[in-house]
mmCIF file with all atom_site columns, C-alpha atoms in Angstrom:
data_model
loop_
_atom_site.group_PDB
_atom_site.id
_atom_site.type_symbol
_atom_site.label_atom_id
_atom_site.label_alt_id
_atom_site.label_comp_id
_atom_site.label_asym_id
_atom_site.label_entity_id
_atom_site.label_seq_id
_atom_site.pdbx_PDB_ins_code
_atom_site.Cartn_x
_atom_site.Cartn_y
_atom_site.Cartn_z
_atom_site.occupancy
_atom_site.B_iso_or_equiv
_atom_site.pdbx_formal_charge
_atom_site.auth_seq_id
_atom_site.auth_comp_id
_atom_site.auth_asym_id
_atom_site.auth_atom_id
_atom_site.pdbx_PDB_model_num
ATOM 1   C CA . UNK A 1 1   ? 97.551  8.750  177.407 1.00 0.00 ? 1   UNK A CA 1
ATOM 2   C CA . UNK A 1 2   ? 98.058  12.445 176.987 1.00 0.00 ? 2   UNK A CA 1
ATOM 3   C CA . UNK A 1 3   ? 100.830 12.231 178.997 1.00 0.00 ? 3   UNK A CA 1
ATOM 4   C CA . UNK A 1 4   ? 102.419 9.519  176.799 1.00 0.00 ? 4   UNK A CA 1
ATOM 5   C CA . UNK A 1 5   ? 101.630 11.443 173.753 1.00 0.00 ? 5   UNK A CA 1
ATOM 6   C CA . UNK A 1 6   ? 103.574 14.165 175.357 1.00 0.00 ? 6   UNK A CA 1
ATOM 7   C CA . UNK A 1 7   ? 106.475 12.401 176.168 1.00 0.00 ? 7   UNK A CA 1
ATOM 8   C CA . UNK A 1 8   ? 106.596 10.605 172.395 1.00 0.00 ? 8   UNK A CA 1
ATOM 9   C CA . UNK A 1 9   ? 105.996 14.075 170.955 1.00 0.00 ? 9   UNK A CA 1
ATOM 10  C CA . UNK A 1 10  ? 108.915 15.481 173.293 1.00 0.00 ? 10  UNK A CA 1
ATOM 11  C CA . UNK A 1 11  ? 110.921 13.126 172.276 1.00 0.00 ? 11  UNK A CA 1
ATOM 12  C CA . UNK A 1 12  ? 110.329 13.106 168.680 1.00 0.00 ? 12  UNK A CA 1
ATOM 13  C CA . UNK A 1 13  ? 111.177 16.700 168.723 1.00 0.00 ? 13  UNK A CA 1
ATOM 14  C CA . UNK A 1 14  ? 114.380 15.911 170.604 1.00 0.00 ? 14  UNK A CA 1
ATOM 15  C CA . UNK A 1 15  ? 115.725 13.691 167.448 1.00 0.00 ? 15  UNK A CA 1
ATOM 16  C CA . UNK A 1 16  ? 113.963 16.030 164.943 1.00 0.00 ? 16  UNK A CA 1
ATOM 17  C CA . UNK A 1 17  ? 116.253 18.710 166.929 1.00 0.00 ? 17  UNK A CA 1
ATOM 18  C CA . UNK A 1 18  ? 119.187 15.772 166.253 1.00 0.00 ? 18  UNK A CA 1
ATOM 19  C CA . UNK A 1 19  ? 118.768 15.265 162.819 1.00 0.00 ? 19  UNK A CA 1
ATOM 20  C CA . UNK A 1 20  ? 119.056 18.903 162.314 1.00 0.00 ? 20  UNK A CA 1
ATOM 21  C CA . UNK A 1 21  ? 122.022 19.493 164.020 1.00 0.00 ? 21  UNK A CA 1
ATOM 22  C CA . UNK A 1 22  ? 123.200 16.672 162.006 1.00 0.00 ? 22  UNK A CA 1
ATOM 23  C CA . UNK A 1 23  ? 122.334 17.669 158.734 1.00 0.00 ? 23  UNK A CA 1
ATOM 24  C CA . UNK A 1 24  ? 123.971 21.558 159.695 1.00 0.00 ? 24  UNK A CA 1
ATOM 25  C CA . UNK A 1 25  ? 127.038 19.464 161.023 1.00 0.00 ? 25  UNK A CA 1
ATOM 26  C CA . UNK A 1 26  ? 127.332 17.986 157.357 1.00 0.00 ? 26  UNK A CA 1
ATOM 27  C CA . UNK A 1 27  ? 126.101 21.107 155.625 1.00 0.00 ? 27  UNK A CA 1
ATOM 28  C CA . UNK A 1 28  ? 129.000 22.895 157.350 1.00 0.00 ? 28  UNK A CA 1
ATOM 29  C CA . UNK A 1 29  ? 131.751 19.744 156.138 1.00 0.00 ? 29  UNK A CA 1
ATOM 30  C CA . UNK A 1 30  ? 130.812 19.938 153.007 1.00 0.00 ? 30  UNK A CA 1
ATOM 31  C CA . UNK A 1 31  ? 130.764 23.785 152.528 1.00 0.00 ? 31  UNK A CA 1
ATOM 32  C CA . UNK A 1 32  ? 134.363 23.624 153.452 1.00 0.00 ? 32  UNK A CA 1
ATOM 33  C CA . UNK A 1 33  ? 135.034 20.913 151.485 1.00 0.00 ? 33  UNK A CA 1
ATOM 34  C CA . UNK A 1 34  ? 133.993 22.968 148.864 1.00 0.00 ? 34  UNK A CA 1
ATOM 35  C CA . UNK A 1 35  ? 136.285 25.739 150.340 1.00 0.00 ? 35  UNK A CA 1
ATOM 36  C CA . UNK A 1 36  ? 138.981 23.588 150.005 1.00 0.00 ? 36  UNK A CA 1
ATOM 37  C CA . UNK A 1 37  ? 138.279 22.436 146.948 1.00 0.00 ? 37  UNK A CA 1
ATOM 38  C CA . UNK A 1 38  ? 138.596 26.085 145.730 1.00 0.00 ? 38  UNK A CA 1
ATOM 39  C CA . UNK A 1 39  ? 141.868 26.798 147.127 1.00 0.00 ? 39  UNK A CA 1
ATOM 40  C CA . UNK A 1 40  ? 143.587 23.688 145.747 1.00 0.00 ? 40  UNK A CA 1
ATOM 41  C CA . UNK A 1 41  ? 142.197 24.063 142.686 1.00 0.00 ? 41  UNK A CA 1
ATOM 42  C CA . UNK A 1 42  ? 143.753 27.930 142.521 1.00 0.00 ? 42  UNK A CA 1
ATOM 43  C CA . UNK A 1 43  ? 147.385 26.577 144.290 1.00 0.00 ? 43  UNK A CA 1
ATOM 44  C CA . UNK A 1 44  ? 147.317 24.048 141.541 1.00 0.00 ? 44  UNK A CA 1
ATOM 45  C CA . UNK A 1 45  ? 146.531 26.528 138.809 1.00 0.00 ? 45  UNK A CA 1
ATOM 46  C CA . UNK A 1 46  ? 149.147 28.555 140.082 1.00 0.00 ? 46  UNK A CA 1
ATOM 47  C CA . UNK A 1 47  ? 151.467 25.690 140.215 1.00 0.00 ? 47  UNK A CA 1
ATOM 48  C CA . UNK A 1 48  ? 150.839 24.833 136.900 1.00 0.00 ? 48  UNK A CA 1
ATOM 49  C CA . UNK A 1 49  ? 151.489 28.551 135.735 1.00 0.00 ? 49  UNK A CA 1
ATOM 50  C CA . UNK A 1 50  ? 154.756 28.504 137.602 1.00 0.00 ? 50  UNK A CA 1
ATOM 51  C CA . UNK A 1 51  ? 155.684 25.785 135.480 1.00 0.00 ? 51  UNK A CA 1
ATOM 52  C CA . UNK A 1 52  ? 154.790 27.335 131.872 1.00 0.00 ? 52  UNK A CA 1
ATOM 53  C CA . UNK A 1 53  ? 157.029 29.757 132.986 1.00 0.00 ? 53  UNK A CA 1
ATOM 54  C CA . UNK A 1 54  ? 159.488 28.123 134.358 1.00 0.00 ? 54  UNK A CA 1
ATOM 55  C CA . UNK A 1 55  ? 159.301 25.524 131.154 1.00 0.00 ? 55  UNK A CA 1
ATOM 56  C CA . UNK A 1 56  ? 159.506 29.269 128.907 1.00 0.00 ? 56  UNK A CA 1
ATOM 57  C CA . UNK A 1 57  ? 162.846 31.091 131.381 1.00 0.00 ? 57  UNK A CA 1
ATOM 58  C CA . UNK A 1 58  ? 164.013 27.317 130.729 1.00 0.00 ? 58  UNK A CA 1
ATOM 59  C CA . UNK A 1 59  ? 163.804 27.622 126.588 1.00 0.00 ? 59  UNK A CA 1
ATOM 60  C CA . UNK A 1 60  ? 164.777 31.502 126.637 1.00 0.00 ? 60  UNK A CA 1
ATOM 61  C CA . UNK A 1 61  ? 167.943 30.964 128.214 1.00 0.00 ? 61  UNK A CA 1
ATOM 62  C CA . UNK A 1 62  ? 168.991 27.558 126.501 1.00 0.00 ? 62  UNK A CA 1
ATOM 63  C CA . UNK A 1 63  ? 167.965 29.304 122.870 1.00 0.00 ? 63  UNK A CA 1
ATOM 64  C CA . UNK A 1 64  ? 170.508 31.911 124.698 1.00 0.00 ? 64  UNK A CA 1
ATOM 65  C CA . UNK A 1 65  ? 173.003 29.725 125.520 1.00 0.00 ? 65  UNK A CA 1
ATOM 66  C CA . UNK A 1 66  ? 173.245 27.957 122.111 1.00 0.00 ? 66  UNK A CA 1
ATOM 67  C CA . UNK A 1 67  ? 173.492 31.523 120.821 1.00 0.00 ? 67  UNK A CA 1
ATOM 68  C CA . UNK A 1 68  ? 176.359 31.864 122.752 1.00 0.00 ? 68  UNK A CA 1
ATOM 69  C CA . UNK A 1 69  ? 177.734 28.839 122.289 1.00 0.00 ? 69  UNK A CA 1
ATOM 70  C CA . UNK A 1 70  ? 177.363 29.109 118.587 1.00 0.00 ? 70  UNK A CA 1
ATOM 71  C CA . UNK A 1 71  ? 179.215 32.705 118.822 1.00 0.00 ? 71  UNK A CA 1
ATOM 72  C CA . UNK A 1 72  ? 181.877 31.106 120.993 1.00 0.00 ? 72  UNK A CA 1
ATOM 73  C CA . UNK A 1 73  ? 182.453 28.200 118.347 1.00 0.00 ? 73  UNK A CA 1
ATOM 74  C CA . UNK A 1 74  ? 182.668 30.991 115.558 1.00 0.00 ? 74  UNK A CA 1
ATOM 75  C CA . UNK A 1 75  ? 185.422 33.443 117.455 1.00 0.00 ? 75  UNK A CA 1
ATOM 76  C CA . UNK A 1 76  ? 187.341 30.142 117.964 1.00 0.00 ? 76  UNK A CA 1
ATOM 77  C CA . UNK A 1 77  ? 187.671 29.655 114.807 1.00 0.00 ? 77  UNK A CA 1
ATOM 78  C CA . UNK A 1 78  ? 188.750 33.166 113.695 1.00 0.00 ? 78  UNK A CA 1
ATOM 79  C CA . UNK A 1 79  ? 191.077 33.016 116.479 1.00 0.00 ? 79  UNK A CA 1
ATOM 80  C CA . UNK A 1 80  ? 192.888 29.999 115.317 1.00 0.00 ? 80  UNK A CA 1
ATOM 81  C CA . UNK A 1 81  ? 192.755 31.311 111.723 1.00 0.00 ? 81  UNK A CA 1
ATOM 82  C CA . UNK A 1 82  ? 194.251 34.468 112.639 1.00 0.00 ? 82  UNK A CA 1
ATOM 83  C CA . UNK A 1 83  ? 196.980 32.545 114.676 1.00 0.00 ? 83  UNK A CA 1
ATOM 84  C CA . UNK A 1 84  ? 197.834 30.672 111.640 1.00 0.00 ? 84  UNK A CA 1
ATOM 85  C CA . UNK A 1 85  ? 197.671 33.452 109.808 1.00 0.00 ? 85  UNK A CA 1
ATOM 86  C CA . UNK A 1 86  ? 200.275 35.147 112.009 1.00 0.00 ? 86  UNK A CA 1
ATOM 87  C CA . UNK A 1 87  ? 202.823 32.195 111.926 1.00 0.00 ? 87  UNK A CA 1
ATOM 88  C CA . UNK A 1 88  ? 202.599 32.436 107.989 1.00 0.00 ? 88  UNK A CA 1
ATOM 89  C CA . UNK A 1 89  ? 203.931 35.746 108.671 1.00 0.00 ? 89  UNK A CA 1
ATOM 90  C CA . UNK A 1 90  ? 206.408 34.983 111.082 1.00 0.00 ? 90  UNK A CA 1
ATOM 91  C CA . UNK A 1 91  ? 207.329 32.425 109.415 1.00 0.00 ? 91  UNK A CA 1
ATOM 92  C CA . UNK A 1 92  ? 207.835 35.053 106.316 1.00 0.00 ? 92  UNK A CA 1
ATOM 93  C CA . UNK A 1 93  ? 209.584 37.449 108.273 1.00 0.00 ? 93  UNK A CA 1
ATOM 94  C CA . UNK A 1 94  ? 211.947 34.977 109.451 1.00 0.00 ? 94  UNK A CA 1
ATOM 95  C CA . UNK A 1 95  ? 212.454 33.903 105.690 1.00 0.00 ? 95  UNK A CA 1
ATOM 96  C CA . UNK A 1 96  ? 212.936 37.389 104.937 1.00 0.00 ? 96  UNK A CA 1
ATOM 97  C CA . UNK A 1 97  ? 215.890 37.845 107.514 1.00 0.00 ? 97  UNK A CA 1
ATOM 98  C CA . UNK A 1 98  ? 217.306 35.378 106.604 1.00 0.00 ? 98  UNK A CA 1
ATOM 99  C CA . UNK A 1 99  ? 217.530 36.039 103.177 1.00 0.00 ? 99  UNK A CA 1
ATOM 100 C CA . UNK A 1 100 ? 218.848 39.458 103.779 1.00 0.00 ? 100 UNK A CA 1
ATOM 101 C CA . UNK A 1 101 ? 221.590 38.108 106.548 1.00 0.00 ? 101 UNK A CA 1
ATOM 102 C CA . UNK A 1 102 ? 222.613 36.219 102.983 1.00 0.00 ? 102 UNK A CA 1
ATOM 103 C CA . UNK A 1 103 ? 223.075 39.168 100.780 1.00 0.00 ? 103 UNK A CA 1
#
């Protein structure tokens, strides 16, 4: 009987012993699931920050470009005015010749 005690007590120490390393195998999981969890949580922070500031580079340099464009449009339009303003004049100069060729 003792001996059979033994045995059962042996052996219920064995799966005790089981259950343990068990129960450190899923400690360990879920400690580095909780690593993990960490680190994707900061890569998708930083991911996140990336695009703010990507979305705010975006804005700066279309607010930039419509600046420019806008300045473009304006010098455009002073160029064509002073063209027209210089065939008025050649136009008068011409006028003028040829009034003078008449005298």
């Amino acid at each position: 009987a003792d001996d059979r005690a033994g045995r059962a007590l042996s052996e219920g120490d064995r799966k005790a012993e089981q259950a343990d390393m068990r129960l450190e195998k899923v400690r360990r999981a879920a400690s580095e699931t909780d690593t993990t969890n960490r680190e994707l949580a900061a890569r998708v922070a930083t991911l996140e920050r990336l695009a703010r500031d990507g979305d705010a580079r975006h804005a700066a340099l279309a607010k930039a470009h419509n600046g420019k464009a806008a300045e473009a449009g304006r010098l455009l339009a002073l160029l064509k005015e002073t063209q027209a303003a210089l065939e008025a004049t050649r136009a008068q100069a011409v006028d003028a010749e040829a009034r003078h060729a008449d005298e």
